[in-house]
Structure formats: structure tokens, C-alpha cells
Coordinates of C-alpha atoms and ligand atoms in Angstrom, one line a residue:
Chain A
M1 CA 73.5 121.9 115.3
N2 CA 72.5 118.6 115.5
R3 CA 75.1 116.1 113.7
Q4 CA 73.9 113.6 111.3
I5 CA 74.4 110.2 111.0
I6 CA 73.4 108.1 107.8
F7 CA 73.2 104.2 107.8
I8 CA 72.8 102.3 104.7
T9 CA 71.4 98.6 104.7
E10 CA 71.7 96.0 102.0
T11 CA 68.6 94.0 100.8
I12 CA 68.0 90.8 98.5
Q13 CA 64.7 90.7 96.9
N14 CA 63.2 93.5 99.4
Q15 CA 64.6 91.3 102.5
M16 CA 67.5 92.7 104.7
T17 CA 70.7 90.6 104.2
Q18 CA 71.9 91.7 107.5
P19 CA 70.1 93.4 110.7
V20 CA 70.5 97.0 111.6
K21 CA 70.0 97.3 115.1
E22 CA 73.2 96.8 116.1
L23 CA 74.3 99.1 113.6
I24 CA 72.4 102.0 114.6
G25 CA 73.5 101.4 118.1
F26 CA 77.2 101.7 116.9
G27 CA 76.6 104.9 115.1
A28 CA 74.6 106.1 118.1
S29 CA 77.6 105.6 120.5
L30 CA 79.9 107.5 118.1
I31 CA 78.1 110.8 119.3
P32 CA 78.7 111.1 123.1
D33 CA 76.3 113.7 123.9
H34 CA 73.4 111.8 121.7
E35 CA 72.4 115.0 120.0
Y36 CA 72.2 113.7 116.4
Q37 CA 69.8 113.0 114.0
S38 CA 70.2 109.8 111.8
L39 CA 68.5 108.3 108.7
L40 CA 68.6 105.0 107.6
I41 CA 68.9 104.4 104.0
V42 CA 67.1 101.0 102.3
P43 CA 67.8 100.7 98.7
G44 CA 65.7 97.9 96.7
Q45 CA 63.3 97.0 94.1
D46 CA 60.4 97.6 96.2
V47 CA 61.2 98.4 100.0
A48 CA 58.6 101.0 101.2
E49 CA 57.1 98.4 103.3
L50 CA 60.4 97.4 104.8
A51 CA 61.1 100.9 105.4
K52 CA 58.2 101.4 107.0
Q53 CA 58.8 98.2 109.2
I54 CA 62.0 99.3 110.3
S55 CA 60.8 102.8 110.7
S56 CA 58.3 101.7 113.4
E57 CA 60.8 99.3 114.8
T58 CA 63.5 101.5 115.5
G59 CA 61.8 105.0 115.5
I60 CA 64.5 105.7 112.8
H61 CA 64.0 108.0 109.7
T62 CA 64.1 106.0 106.6
L63 CA 64.6 106.7 103.1
A64 CA 63.6 103.7 100.6
I65 CA 65.4 103.9 97.2
E66 CA 63.6 102.3 94.7
H67 CA 65.1 100.8 91.4
E68 CA 64.7 97.7 89.3
D69 CA 68.4 97.1 89.5
F70 CA 68.1 97.0 93.3
K71 CA 66.6 93.8 93.6
F72 CA 69.7 92.3 94.2
P73 CA 72.8 94.1 96.0
N74 CA 74.1 96.9 93.7
P75 CA 76.9 99.0 95.2
H76 CA 77.7 100.5 92.0
L77 CA 74.3 101.9 91.2
L78 CA 74.1 103.2 94.9
G79 CA 77.5 105.0 94.7
K80 CA 75.9 107.2 91.7
I81 CA 72.6 107.6 93.5
L82 CA 73.9 108.6 97.1
P83 CA 76.3 111.4 96.7
T84 CA 73.2 114.0 96.5
V85 CA 71.3 112.6 99.2
I86 CA 74.5 112.8 101.4
Q87 CA 75.7 116.0 100.2
K88 CA 72.2 117.5 101.6
S89 CA 72.6 116.4 105.0
M90 CA 76.3 116.7 105.7
P91 CA 76.7 113.9 107.8
S92 CA 79.4 113.1 110.2
Y93 CA 79.2 109.4 109.5
I94 CA 78.2 106.9 107.1
C95 CA 77.8 103.7 108.8
M96 CA 77.3 100.1 107.1
N97 CA 77.7 96.6 108.0
H98 CA 81.2 95.4 106.9
N99 CA 81.2 92.8 103.7
V100 CA 83.0 93.4 100.2
R101 CA 79.9 94.7 98.6
N102 CA 79.7 97.6 101.4
C103 CA 83.9 98.1 100.8
H104 CA 83.1 98.9 97.3
L105 CA 80.3 101.4 98.2
A106 CA 82.3 102.9 100.8
A107 CA 85.2 103.1 98.3
T108 CA 82.8 104.5 95.8
L109 CA 81.4 107.2 98.0
A110 CA 84.8 108.2 99.5
I111 CA 86.0 108.9 96.1
R112 CA 82.5 110.7 95.2
I113 CA 82.1 113.0 97.9
N114 CA 85.9 113.1 99.0
A115 CA 85.3 111.6 102.4
A116 CA 87.6 109.6 104.8
C117 CA 86.7 106.0 104.7
I118 CA 87.9 102.9 107.2
T119 CA 86.5 99.4 106.6
G120 CA 86.2 96.5 109.0
V121 CA 86.0 98.4 112.0
E122 CA 86.0 96.3 115.0
S123 CA 85.7 98.9 117.9
F124 CA 86.4 102.6 118.8
E125 CA 87.0 104.6 121.7
I126 CA 87.1 108.4 121.9
Q127 CA 90.1 110.4 122.5
N128 CA 90.3 114.0 122.9
G129 CA 86.6 113.9 121.7
Y130 CA 87.5 112.3 118.6
P131 CA 86.9 108.5 117.8
V132 CA 90.0 106.5 117.2
F133 CA 89.2 103.2 115.2
T134 CA 90.5 99.7 116.0
R135 CA 90.8 97.2 112.9
M136 CA 92.8 94.4 112.2
M137 CA 96.0 94.2 109.7
F138 CA 98.5 91.6 108.5
N139 CA 96.0 88.7 108.4
G140 CA 94.6 89.4 111.6
K141 CA 97.8 89.4 113.4
L142 CA 97.8 93.0 114.5
A143 CA 95.6 95.6 115.6
A144 CA 95.5 99.1 114.1
K145 CA 94.3 102.5 115.4
T146 CA 92.9 104.9 113.0
A147 CA 91.7 108.4 113.2
C148 CA 90.2 110.9 110.8
K149 CA 90.9 114.4 110.4
T150 CA 87.8 115.4 108.9
E151 CA 84.1 114.4 108.6
P152 CA 82.1 112.8 106.9
I153 CA 83.9 109.7 107.8
I154 CA 82.6 106.2 106.0
L155 CA 82.6 103.3 108.1
T156 CA 82.0 99.3 107.3
V157 CA 81.4 98.0 111.0
I158 CA 82.1 94.5 111.8
P159 CA 79.2 92.8 113.4
G160 CA 79.8 92.0 116.9
A161 CA 81.5 95.2 117.3
L162 CA 79.3 96.6 119.8
S163 CA 77.6 94.0 122.4
D164 CA 73.8 94.0 122.5
S165 CA 73.8 95.7 126.1
L166 CA 75.5 98.8 124.8
I167 CA 72.9 99.8 122.1
P168 CA 71.0 102.7 123.4
N169 CA 67.3 102.4 123.7
R170 CA 65.3 103.7 120.6
K171 CA 64.4 107.1 120.7
N172 CA 60.9 108.0 121.2
G173 CA 58.8 109.2 118.3
K174 CA 58.2 107.7 115.2
G175 CA 60.5 108.1 112.2
T176 CA 59.3 109.3 108.9
I177 CA 59.4 107.6 105.5
H178 CA 60.5 108.6 102.6
V179 CA 60.5 106.8 99.1
M180 CA 62.8 107.9 96.4
K181 CA 61.9 106.3 92.9
T182 CA 65.2 106.3 90.6
D183 CA 64.1 103.9 87.8
D184 CA 65.2 106.4 84.7
L185 CA 68.8 106.2 86.0
R186 CA 71.2 104.1 83.9
S187 CA 74.4 102.4 85.1
G188 CA 76.7 99.8 83.5
Y189 CA 76.0 97.6 86.5
H190 CA 72.8 95.1 85.9
P191 CA 72.2 92.2 88.7
Q192 CA 70.6 89.3 87.2
K193 CA 70.1 86.7 90.2
V194 CA 71.6 85.4 93.5
Y195 CA 72.1 81.8 93.6
E196 CA 73.5 79.4 96.3
T197 CA 76.6 77.1 95.8
I198 CA 76.6 75.2 99.2
A199 CA 76.1 71.6 98.7
K200 CA 73.8 70.5 101.2
D201 CA 75.9 68.1 103.8
N202 CA 74.9 68.4 107.5
R203 CA 78.3 66.4 108.3
L204 CA 79.7 69.6 109.9
E205 CA 76.4 70.7 111.7
E206 CA 76.0 67.0 113.1
A207 CA 79.4 66.2 114.4
D208 CA 80.3 66.7 118.1
V209 CA 84.1 67.6 117.0
I210 CA 85.7 69.4 114.0
V211 CA 89.2 69.1 113.2
S212 CA 90.1 71.8 110.8
A213 CA 93.0 72.1 108.6
G214 CA 94.6 75.7 107.6
M215 CA 97.8 76.3 105.4
G216 CA 99.8 75.3 108.4
I217 CA 99.5 71.8 107.0
E218 CA 101.4 72.7 104.1
K219 CA 101.1 69.9 101.6
E220 CA 98.0 67.7 100.5
E221 CA 99.7 64.6 101.9
N222 CA 99.3 66.2 105.5
M223 CA 95.6 66.1 105.3
E224 CA 96.2 62.2 106.6
L225 CA 97.4 63.8 109.8
I226 CA 94.0 65.8 110.1
R227 CA 91.9 62.5 109.4
K228 CA 93.8 60.5 111.8
T229 CA 93.3 63.1 114.7
A230 CA 89.4 63.2 114.0
S231 CA 89.5 59.5 114.0
I232 CA 90.5 59.6 117.9
F233 CA 87.1 60.9 118.7
T234 CA 83.5 59.4 118.7
N235 CA 82.0 61.7 116.3
A236 CA 84.1 64.0 114.5
A237 CA 84.0 65.6 110.9
I238 CA 87.2 67.3 109.2
A239 CA 86.6 70.8 107.6
G240 CA 89.3 73.4 106.5
S241 CA 90.1 77.3 105.8
R242 CA 89.3 78.6 102.9
I243 CA 92.9 78.5 101.3
V244 CA 93.1 74.8 101.9
C245 CA 89.9 74.6 100.0
D246 CA 91.1 76.6 96.9
H247 CA 93.8 74.2 96.6
G248 CA 91.7 71.2 96.4
W249 CA 92.4 69.4 99.4
L250 CA 89.0 69.3 100.8
P251 CA 85.9 70.2 99.0
Y252 CA 84.4 73.3 99.4
G253 CA 81.3 72.0 101.7
C254 CA 84.1 71.8 104.2
Q255 CA 85.1 75.2 104.2
V256 CA 84.2 77.4 107.5
G257 CA 84.0 81.0 107.6
E258 CA 82.2 84.0 106.3
T259 CA 81.9 82.5 102.8
G260 CA 81.8 79.1 103.9
K261 CA 79.7 77.4 106.7
Q262 CA 78.7 78.9 110.3
V263 CA 79.5 75.9 112.7
T264 CA 78.9 75.4 116.5
P265 CA 80.6 72.0 117.5
K266 CA 81.4 71.1 121.1
L267 CA 85.1 71.1 120.3
Y268 CA 86.8 73.0 117.2
V269 CA 90.4 71.9 116.6
A270 CA 92.1 74.5 114.7
C271 CA 95.4 73.1 113.0
G272 CA 97.6 75.6 111.3
I273 CA 95.1 78.3 110.9
S274 CA 95.8 81.7 111.2
G275 CA 92.3 83.3 112.3
T276 CA 91.5 86.1 110.4
I277 CA 88.2 87.2 110.8
Q278 CA 87.0 85.9 107.7
H279 CA 87.6 82.5 109.0
T280 CA 86.5 83.2 112.7
A281 CA 83.4 84.1 111.7
G282 CA 82.3 80.9 111.0
M283 CA 83.6 79.0 114.0
K284 CA 84.1 81.4 117.2
K285 CA 80.9 80.1 118.7
S286 CA 81.9 76.7 119.2
N287 CA 81.5 75.5 122.4
C288 CA 85.3 74.9 123.0
I289 CA 88.0 76.2 120.5
V290 CA 91.4 74.2 120.5
A291 CA 94.1 76.1 118.5
I292 CA 97.4 74.7 117.3
N293 CA 99.8 76.9 115.7
K294 CA 103.6 77.3 115.5
D295 CA 103.1 81.3 115.8
P296 CA 102.7 82.3 119.3
N297 CA 101.3 85.5 117.9
A298 CA 98.7 83.8 115.5
P299 CA 95.5 85.6 116.0
I300 CA 93.4 82.3 116.4
F301 CA 94.9 82.6 119.8
S302 CA 92.9 85.4 120.7
I303 CA 89.5 83.2 120.5
A304 CA 90.8 80.0 121.5
D305 CA 90.2 78.5 124.8
Y306 CA 93.4 76.6 124.7
G307 CA 96.3 77.0 122.8
V308 CA 99.4 74.9 121.8
V309 CA 102.2 76.8 120.1
E310 CA 103.7 73.6 118.3
D311 CA 104.7 72.4 114.7
L312 CA 101.5 70.6 113.7
K313 CA 103.8 67.9 111.9
T314 CA 105.3 66.5 115.1
F315 CA 102.3 67.6 117.4
L316 CA 99.5 65.7 115.9
P317 CA 101.4 62.3 115.5
I318 CA 102.1 62.4 119.1
L319 CA 98.7 63.4 120.2
I320 CA 97.7 60.6 118.3
A321 CA 100.2 58.1 119.6
K322 CA 99.3 59.0 123.3
H323 CA 95.9 58.5 122.5
D324 CA 96.6 54.7 121.4
E325 CA 98.8 54.4 124.1
Q326 CA 96.0 55.2 126.7
K327 CA 93.4 53.2 124.8
N328 CA 95.3 50.1 124.8
Chain B
M1 CA 92.2 93.7 74.8
K2 CA 94.7 95.5 77.3
I3 CA 94.6 94.3 80.8
L4 CA 96.1 95.4 84.1
V5 CA 96.8 93.7 87.0
C6 CA 97.7 95.5 90.2
I7 CA 99.8 93.5 92.2
K8 CA 101.1 94.3 96.2
Q9 CA 104.1 93.2 97.8
V10 CA 103.4 92.5 101.5
F11 CA 104.9 91.0 104.8
C12 CA 104.9 87.2 104.9
S13 CA 102.7 87.9 108.1
E14 CA 103.3 84.4 109.4
N15 CA 106.5 85.3 110.2
E16 CA 107.6 87.4 113.1
L17 CA 106.3 91.3 112.8
K18 CA 108.6 93.4 114.4
I19 CA 106.5 96.9 115.3
R20 CA 108.7 100.2 114.4
P21 CA 109.8 101.9 117.3
D22 CA 107.3 104.9 116.6
G23 CA 104.7 102.1 116.5
K24 CA 103.3 103.2 113.1
W25 CA 104.4 100.0 110.8
I26 CA 106.5 97.1 111.0
Q27 CA 110.1 97.3 111.2
E28 CA 112.0 96.3 107.9
T29 CA 115.3 94.3 108.3
D30 CA 117.8 92.8 105.4
S31 CA 115.9 89.7 106.6
T32 CA 112.4 90.6 106.3
D33 CA 110.4 88.5 103.8
F34 CA 107.9 89.6 101.5
R35 CA 105.5 88.1 98.8
M36 CA 103.0 88.9 96.5
N37 CA 99.5 89.3 98.2
R38 CA 97.8 85.8 98.0
F39 CA 94.8 87.4 96.5
D40 CA 96.6 89.3 93.7
E41 CA 98.0 85.8 92.6
Y42 CA 95.1 84.9 92.0
A43 CA 94.2 87.9 89.7
L44 CA 97.1 87.7 87.9
E45 CA 96.4 84.0 87.2
E46 CA 92.9 85.1 85.9
A47 CA 94.5 87.8 83.5
L48 CA 96.8 85.0 81.9
L49 CA 93.9 82.9 81.4
I50 CA 91.9 85.3 79.8
K51 CA 94.9 85.9 77.6
E52 CA 95.1 82.4 76.5
T53 CA 91.3 82.4 75.4
H54 CA 91.7 86.1 73.8
T55 CA 94.8 86.0 72.0
D56 CA 95.3 89.7 71.2
A57 CA 95.3 90.6 74.8
T58 CA 98.4 92.0 76.6
V59 CA 98.7 91.8 80.3
D60 CA 100.6 94.5 82.3
V61 CA 101.2 94.4 86.2
I62 CA 101.5 97.2 88.4
S63 CA 102.6 97.7 91.6
V64 CA 103.2 101.1 93.9
G65 CA 106.2 101.3 96.5
P66 CA 109.6 101.2 97.2
E67 CA 112.6 99.7 95.3
R68 CA 112.1 96.3 96.8
V69 CA 108.5 95.9 94.9
K70 CA 110.1 95.3 91.6
E71 CA 110.5 91.8 93.2
V72 CA 106.7 90.9 92.7
I73 CA 106.7 92.7 89.1
K74 CA 109.5 90.3 88.1
R75 CA 107.3 87.5 89.4
G76 CA 104.4 88.8 87.9
L77 CA 106.7 88.7 84.7
S78 CA 108.0 85.4 85.4
K79 CA 104.3 84.0 85.4
G80 CA 103.8 85.1 81.9
A81 CA 102.6 89.1 82.1
D82 CA 103.8 91.2 79.1
N83 CA 105.1 94.4 81.0
G84 CA 106.0 95.6 84.2
I85 CA 105.2 99.1 85.8
H86 CA 106.7 100.2 89.2
I87 CA 105.2 103.5 90.6
C88 CA 108.0 104.2 92.3
Y89 CA 107.1 105.8 95.9
H90 CA 109.8 105.9 98.8
Q91 CA 108.1 106.9 101.6
S92 CA 108.1 103.6 103.6
G93 CA 105.3 102.8 106.0
Y94 CA 101.5 102.6 105.3
C95 CA 100.2 104.4 102.3
P96 CA 96.6 104.8 102.3
P97 CA 94.4 103.2 99.8
Q98 CA 93.2 106.6 98.6
A99 CA 96.6 107.7 97.7
V100 CA 97.5 104.2 96.1
S101 CA 94.3 104.3 93.9
R102 CA 95.2 108.0 92.8
M103 CA 98.7 106.7 91.4
I104 CA 97.3 103.7 89.7
A105 CA 94.2 105.5 88.0
D106 CA 96.5 108.4 87.0
Y107 CA 98.7 105.7 85.2
A108 CA 95.7 103.5 83.7
E109 CA 94.0 106.9 82.5
S110 CA 96.8 107.3 80.0
Q111 CA 96.6 104.1 78.8
S112 CA 92.8 103.1 78.1
Y113 CA 93.1 99.6 79.7
N114 CA 89.9 97.6 78.9
L115 CA 90.1 95.7 82.1
I116 CA 91.6 96.1 85.5
L117 CA 92.3 93.3 87.8
T118 CA 93.3 92.8 91.3
G119 CA 92.8 91.2 94.5
V120 CA 89.8 91.6 96.5
M121 CA 92.0 92.4 99.7
A122 CA 95.4 92.9 100.4
E123 CA 96.6 90.7 103.5
D124 CA 98.4 93.8 105.1
D125 CA 96.0 96.5 105.3
M126 CA 93.0 94.2 104.9
Q127 CA 90.8 96.8 103.3
C128 CA 89.4 96.1 99.9
L129 CA 89.4 99.4 99.0
V130 CA 92.2 100.2 96.1
G131 CA 90.0 98.3 93.4
P132 CA 86.7 100.0 93.8
M133 CA 88.5 103.4 94.5
T134 CA 90.5 102.9 91.1
A135 CA 87.3 102.3 89.4
G136 CA 85.7 105.2 91.0
L137 CA 88.6 107.5 90.0
L138 CA 88.4 105.9 86.5
S139 CA 84.2 106.3 86.6
I140 CA 84.1 102.7 85.5
P141 CA 82.1 99.8 86.8
C142 CA 83.6 97.5 89.4
A143 CA 82.6 94.1 90.2
V144 CA 84.0 92.8 93.7
S145 CA 85.0 89.3 95.0
V146 CA 84.6 87.6 91.4
I147 CA 84.7 84.1 91.3
K148 CA 84.1 83.4 87.5
E149 CA 83.8 85.6 84.6
K150 CA 83.0 85.5 81.0
I151 CA 84.0 88.4 78.8
D152 CA 81.7 89.0 75.6
I153 CA 84.2 91.2 73.8
K154 CA 81.7 92.3 70.8
N155 CA 79.3 93.9 73.2
K156 CA 81.5 95.0 75.7
I157 CA 80.0 93.2 78.6
I158 CA 81.4 90.8 81.1
T159 CA 79.0 88.3 83.1
V160 CA 80.5 88.2 86.7
H161 CA 79.9 86.0 89.5
C162 CA 80.6 87.5 92.6
E163 CA 80.5 85.5 95.9
M164 CA 78.5 86.8 99.0
E165 CA 78.8 85.1 102.5
N166 CA 77.3 81.9 103.6
G167 CA 77.5 80.2 100.2
K168 CA 75.5 82.7 98.0
V169 CA 76.9 84.2 94.8
E170 CA 75.5 87.3 92.8
E171 CA 75.5 86.9 88.9
V172 CA 75.9 90.6 87.6
L173 CA 76.6 91.9 83.9
I174 CA 78.8 94.7 83.8
S175 CA 79.8 97.1 81.1
M176 CA 83.7 97.3 79.8
P177 CA 86.1 99.0 80.5
A178 CA 85.8 97.6 84.3
V179 CA 87.8 96.7 87.3
L180 CA 87.2 93.3 88.8
T181 CA 88.5 92.2 92.5
I182 CA 89.4 88.5 92.6
Q183 CA 88.6 86.3 94.8
T184 CA 90.8 83.1 96.0
G185 CA 89.8 79.8 94.5
I186 CA 89.1 81.1 91.0
N187 CA 91.9 79.2 89.5
R188 CA 95.3 77.6 90.5
P189 CA 98.0 80.1 90.2
R190 CA 100.7 78.6 88.2
Y191 CA 104.4 78.8 89.0
P192 CA 106.8 80.9 86.9
S193 CA 108.2 79.0 83.9
L194 CA 112.0 79.0 83.3
S195 CA 111.8 80.6 80.0
N196 CA 109.7 83.4 81.4
I197 CA 112.3 83.9 84.5
L198 CA 115.3 84.5 81.9
R199 CA 112.8 86.8 79.9
A200 CA 111.8 88.5 83.1
N201 CA 115.3 89.2 84.3
S202 CA 116.1 90.9 81.1
K203 CA 112.9 92.7 80.5
E204 CA 113.1 96.6 81.4
L205 CA 110.4 97.9 83.8
T206 CA 108.3 101.2 83.0
V207 CA 109.0 103.1 86.1
V208 CA 106.7 105.9 87.0
D209 CA 107.6 108.5 89.8
G210 CA 104.9 107.9 92.4
F211 CA 103.4 111.0 94.3
F212 CA 101.7 111.3 97.8
P213 CA 98.6 113.6 97.1
E214 CA 99.2 116.6 99.1
E215 CA 97.2 115.9 102.2
P216 CA 93.7 115.6 100.5
P217 CA 90.9 115.8 103.2
D218 CA 90.0 112.3 102.6
H219 CA 92.8 110.5 104.3
H220 CA 92.6 108.9 107.7
E221 CA 96.0 108.8 109.8
L222 CA 97.3 105.3 111.2
L223 CA 98.1 106.3 114.7
S224 CA 99.7 102.8 115.9
I225 CA 100.0 99.0 115.0
G226 CA 100.1 96.5 118.1
Y227 CA 99.8 92.9 118.9
P228 CA 95.9 92.7 120.2
V229 CA 95.4 91.7 123.9
T230 CA 94.8 88.2 124.0
S231 CA 91.5 86.5 125.3
S232 CA 91.3 86.0 128.8
R233 CA 89.6 82.8 128.6
I234 CA 92.6 81.2 126.9
S235 CA 95.1 79.0 128.7
M236 CA 98.4 78.3 126.8
L237 CA 99.2 74.9 127.1
E238 CA 103.1 74.4 128.9
G239 CA 105.5 71.9 128.9
S240 CA 107.2 69.4 126.2
A241 CA 105.0 68.3 123.4
E242 CA 104.3 65.1 124.8
E243 CA 102.9 67.2 128.0
K244 CA 101.0 69.3 126.1
A245 CA 99.4 66.3 124.3
L246 CA 98.7 64.4 127.6
Q247 CA 96.9 67.8 128.8
L248 CA 94.5 67.9 125.7
L249 CA 93.6 64.4 125.9
S250 CA 92.7 64.9 129.2
I251 CA 90.6 67.9 128.6
F252 CA 88.8 65.9 125.4
H253 CA 88.3 63.0 127.9
K254 CA 86.8 65.2 130.5
K255 CA 84.0 66.4 127.7
S256 CA 83.4 62.6 126.8
L257 CA 84.4 63.4 123.2
L258 CA 87.1 60.6 122.9
K259 CA 86.8 56.9 121.4
Ligands
LIG1 C1 85.7 88.4 101.4 C2 86.7 87.3 101.9 C3 85.9 86.1 102.3 C4 86.7 85.2 103.0 N1 86.1 84.1 103.2 C5 86.8 83.0 104.1 C6 86.1 81.8 104.7 O1 85.1 81.5 104.7 N2 86.7 81.3 105.3 C7 88.4 81.0 105.5 O2 89.1 79.9 106.2 N3 88.9 82.2 104.9 C8 88.2 83.1 104.2 N4 89.0 84.2 103.6 C9 90.4 84.2 103.5 C10 91.2 84.6 104.8 O3 91.1 85.9 104.8 C11 92.4 84.0 105.2 O4 93.2 84.3 103.9 C12 92.4 82.3 105.3 O5 91.4 82.1 106.1 C13 93.5 81.9 105.6 O6 93.6 80.5 105.8 P1 94.7 79.9 106.4 O7 94.7 79.9 108.0 O8 94.6 78.4 106.3 O9 96.4 80.1 105.9 P2 97.3 81.3 106.7 O10 96.8 82.5 106.4 O11 98.3 80.9 105.5 O12 97.7 81.0 108.1 C14 98.5 79.8 108.0 C15 98.8 79.5 109.7 O13 99.4 78.5 109.9 C16 100.5 78.6 110.9 N5 101.4 77.5 110.6 C17 102.4 77.2 109.4 N6 102.8 76.1 109.2 C18 102.7 75.7 110.5 C19 103.2 74.6 111.2 N7 103.9 73.3 110.6 N8 102.4 73.9 112.6 C20 101.7 74.6 112.9 N9 100.9 75.8 112.2 C21 101.7 76.2 111.2 C22 101.0 79.5 110.7 O14 101.5 80.2 111.8 C23 99.8 80.5 110.4 O15 99.1 80.9 111.2 C24 88.2 85.1 103.1 C25 88.9 86.4 102.7 C26 88.1 87.3 101.9 C27 88.8 88.6 101.2

């Protein structure tokens, strides 16, 4: 019997929030002999057209699930509706892109259908015919290998887990499209709207160099060191990790990461930043990354071009002084 | 209003983490440092702020784990929580969220909480699952990554603002009772007060025996943990601090970025 994979996408006002092509490729590569059937679930308010479009682009079967409360992401309601859909096809895997709402959905489904659930999957390898998943732990410092004894397995997959070149070519044939209307279902979760919070401030986009502060700066006074370091460059801006902004040491407009800004300067200098995926999601595409951290095992070093293991409180003053010496 | 805050004790991951010989968890020694999961600090603070505006509210803190987790429960009390519950679970090592949420839900069910708060993620296993799984087990709604909430106690409705990616926020109405997972930045966690520290030291904790659900089919197995391979593109600068500074300056100079 062919195995089944279910993919779930997310929409805001009938638009997908993240692409699904890579996700579909990830799922496909979980089944080495490629003998599988797949279904993409598209929840939304009015998404039959979108489902049709994805179907024709990828050749995958789609199921549009419509409800007025799906105008914006609604993991609670989806978690209520999906068990009946899923149990019909008994999938081996249920895959979605990794974000907090999909972790919520994954958790709800895991409880409802009694399935294993692994979030934040970065990669996998097949061992003895079974996949072993790699994901990060301890603020990104250690990688963990996890396996499941039973199916189905619910996965939230971090974008970038599979390079584009590994994505199998789409299957031939056209996918079917089904639409399920669920408006009569009630739940205690009613999304009202989605709004933007980040102030329009282009300083980070325009800077050649970003000097970024993490909790390694320890206290607000040390922000001065970051400012002084930025001032040795011709066109630099300062930024920070979320926690630095949470402390009010920098405005939120300066926060880099998954829930902040995505930046791609010529040079990103990470000072005392641990480098969890939530932060690196916002800066890993920078042209050149320099990491200064006193912990030689800090995960930021795994994406940096140049690493300096030093205490920034002593190192940055030396850097600034040496620059001033050279200039004079 | 009865509020429960789920707090976790985690390793201070900025320190050196030694892996156990069996490769399955961190080696604990007498000098291992622990702290309250950063995200849970914000969840607890939010509960304490709610208590300040809803004067009838009580705040309980609960933690699952071995004897040492009493430390974080005491810390919760010393910040102003009313009661501490320790679900004593001795098995050291990784405890999957399926098991933790079952133990919490089991206790919570008997207490009819109106609101359950926890951090959006634990810094150690980084799974973002215990909150929503607890909600799933109790069959109540959950909102994740909350950065603002307003409680309408009369109509039993909470307006929550949930953070998404790239600066987007989703506003949602959810019915109570509910589980909210709290994101950092929602407030500024307070420090313990002296009077609360004294009270916390004398306060008896409620201790409940933890249980490991007998191999339920939904468990995954943690095979091993290890330091990830560092990127091949990195060059670690060597030498004294001065020498490293000079190397960096020359790299910056070559890129024509310096003043
Ligand atoms: C849903 C979600 C979304 C998130 N979004 C974001 C986001 O957009 N952006 C973001 O940044 N975070 C985000 N986070 C938080 C993220 O997971 C981390 O908690 C955060 O990035 C850590 O910040 P940090 O590196 O400054 O602090 P820490 O993790 O505390 O790291 C401090 C680092 O400084 C080093 N250090 C300490 N002292 C010194 C010293 N004297 N000299 C040199 N180095 C030193 C330490 O070794 C450590 O590596 C998000 C989390 C969640 C759950």
C-alpha cells in the first residue's frame, strides 16, 4: 500500500504565508522509494482558487478547508477539524513549515490523534530504513537526534532544511482539488485581524555594516561600546537581539531575527549574541559575519565567517583603540 | 480568578554544557547552574500583573522535575506567586512534552483554573509544545506567542495579541478558560522582594507524585545530543586580543568599510 503524506499550509486573507514547494520536497524525500500519495491542506476563508493554483503548479492533490474564522491563522479551529480528515487517510507524516502557530497546531493534533510530534526539524537521515531527525536544543548550542517508534509523525520543518536542488521534480499528472466548507463549526478562537508593528525605519537596510548587540553586553551602559564600535565604520548602524530590545536598551525597530528585521549588510558584527535560529533567521544571509563571543561553543560560530572568542567588554575597547592608532 | 503558571528549570546554556557518557543528556554536577526558563519569567510576571488588576486572582506556580526544581518554584513564590506545586518526577534526563503536559493537565484538571500561562518556548528543548498540549488535553483554547492580553472576566473572553513573524501581530478573541503562551517583551519581570523571599522560604509546597505515562504510542525518543559541526567557512582568529583586533581591522580594511 502506498504511504501517505499530508502537508498543511497557512494563509492570511487567502494568501499563503510561506512557500510550500520546499516543504513538499522535504516530505517527499522522507520516503526513499517515492511510493507515496500526498495531500496538501489549505485552510482559509475563500481558498478554492489558491488550492487550484498550487495543484496545477505542483501536481499535488489539495483540500481547501473553508471557514470565516480561517481568514487569519487559526491553529485551534484547524486542530478541531483535521483529525477526521487525517484519520481517513492514516498518513505516515504530517508536515508543515515551522512557526509558533504550527507548533500549536502540531501539539493539538498530536494530542487528538495520539501521534508523535517533532518541532523545529532542521534535517534528517535514514537509519535502518527509518528517519532520524535533527533539531536544535539549549538555545541552539547542541543538536539532538530524535526518532519515533510509531506513525503518524507530525513535523514542523525549518525553512532551509532542504536545499532547492534536492527537491524532487514534481510528479506528473494534475492534482485533484476538493473544497470542504466548515462554517457551521464553532470554536472558542476567533481571529480579528493581522496588523504590522515594525516602524518604517530603513537605517538597517541602508547600512553597509551592522554592529549588533546581544545579552553578552550585560548592561545598558555597555551599549556605548557597541555605538563606539559602529563609529569606526563609514556607514554603520546598530541593532540587537530580541532580548536586548526587550530590556529597552534598543528600540524594537532595531531587533534582528524571525520576529524582527531581516537584514543583509556587507558586514554583520554579532557581539555577545548566542545565535539561536530565531536570531540567525534575520541575518544569516549577510555577506560577511563576524562573531565575538566568550563561549567557544556559542552557536553563532556555526554560521560566522570569522570568529573571535573574547570577552567583548575587554575586546571591543582594544579594537576601537587599535583603529584610532592606525588612523592617526 | 485562578491562574496557573507553568515554569521550567533549565540549564544556564551560556555555560559549558558537558554531555553525559551515554550521549543522551547533559551531565549534572554539584556546580551545574540552573535558572528559570527566560520565557516563563515573562509568563509569571504577566500573571502577577493580572493579579494586580483583578484583586480576587490567585497565582499558582507549577513545575515538573526532580528535587532541584523546588528552587524555581521558590523563586516564583519570592516574586509574589501565592502557591507552589511541585510535580516530583525523579527520572533525570529528557522528559518529552507529551509526558510533561500530561502531568500538568492532570493536576490542573482537579483545580479548575481560569487561566494557564507559560512561556512560548523552553530554552532547553525548544519545542513550543507543553502549553498547547496542555490545552489540548484539557480541551480548552490556547493562544501562542502572546505579547498583550485583555481579560473580560464578565463575558469570559480574552483579547490576545499574538506575535507572528516579521513584525506582524494577530489579534484574536478566545474564550476562557484558556492557555496562553507568553512571549518575551510583554512586560519587565520583577525582582523578588525581601518580604516575599522570607515568605517563600517558610511556605510549604504542594508536592504531587509525577508519573511517566507508560510508553504511550505518541512518544518520540531522544537518541543523542551533540555539538553541531561548525561551518567549514569559519576561520577562528588566533593570538592575543590585540592580534585578533588587528586581524579584524585588516579584514574590514580590505572590504573598504572603515573610516
Ligand atoms: C517565537 C520566537 C521568536 C523569536 N524571535 C527572535 C528574534 O526575532 N530575534 C532575536 O534575536 N531573538 C528572537 N527570539 C529569542 C531567541 O530565541 C533568543 O532567546 C535570543 O535571540 C537570545 O538573545 P541573545 O543572544 O542576546 O542572548 P543569550 O542567549 O543570553 O546569549 C548571550 C550570549 O552572549 C555571550 N556572552 C555573555 N557574556 C559575554 C561577554 N562578556 N563577552 C562576549 N560574549 C558574551 C554568551 O556566551 C551567549 O552566547 C525568539 C524566540 C521565540 C520563541
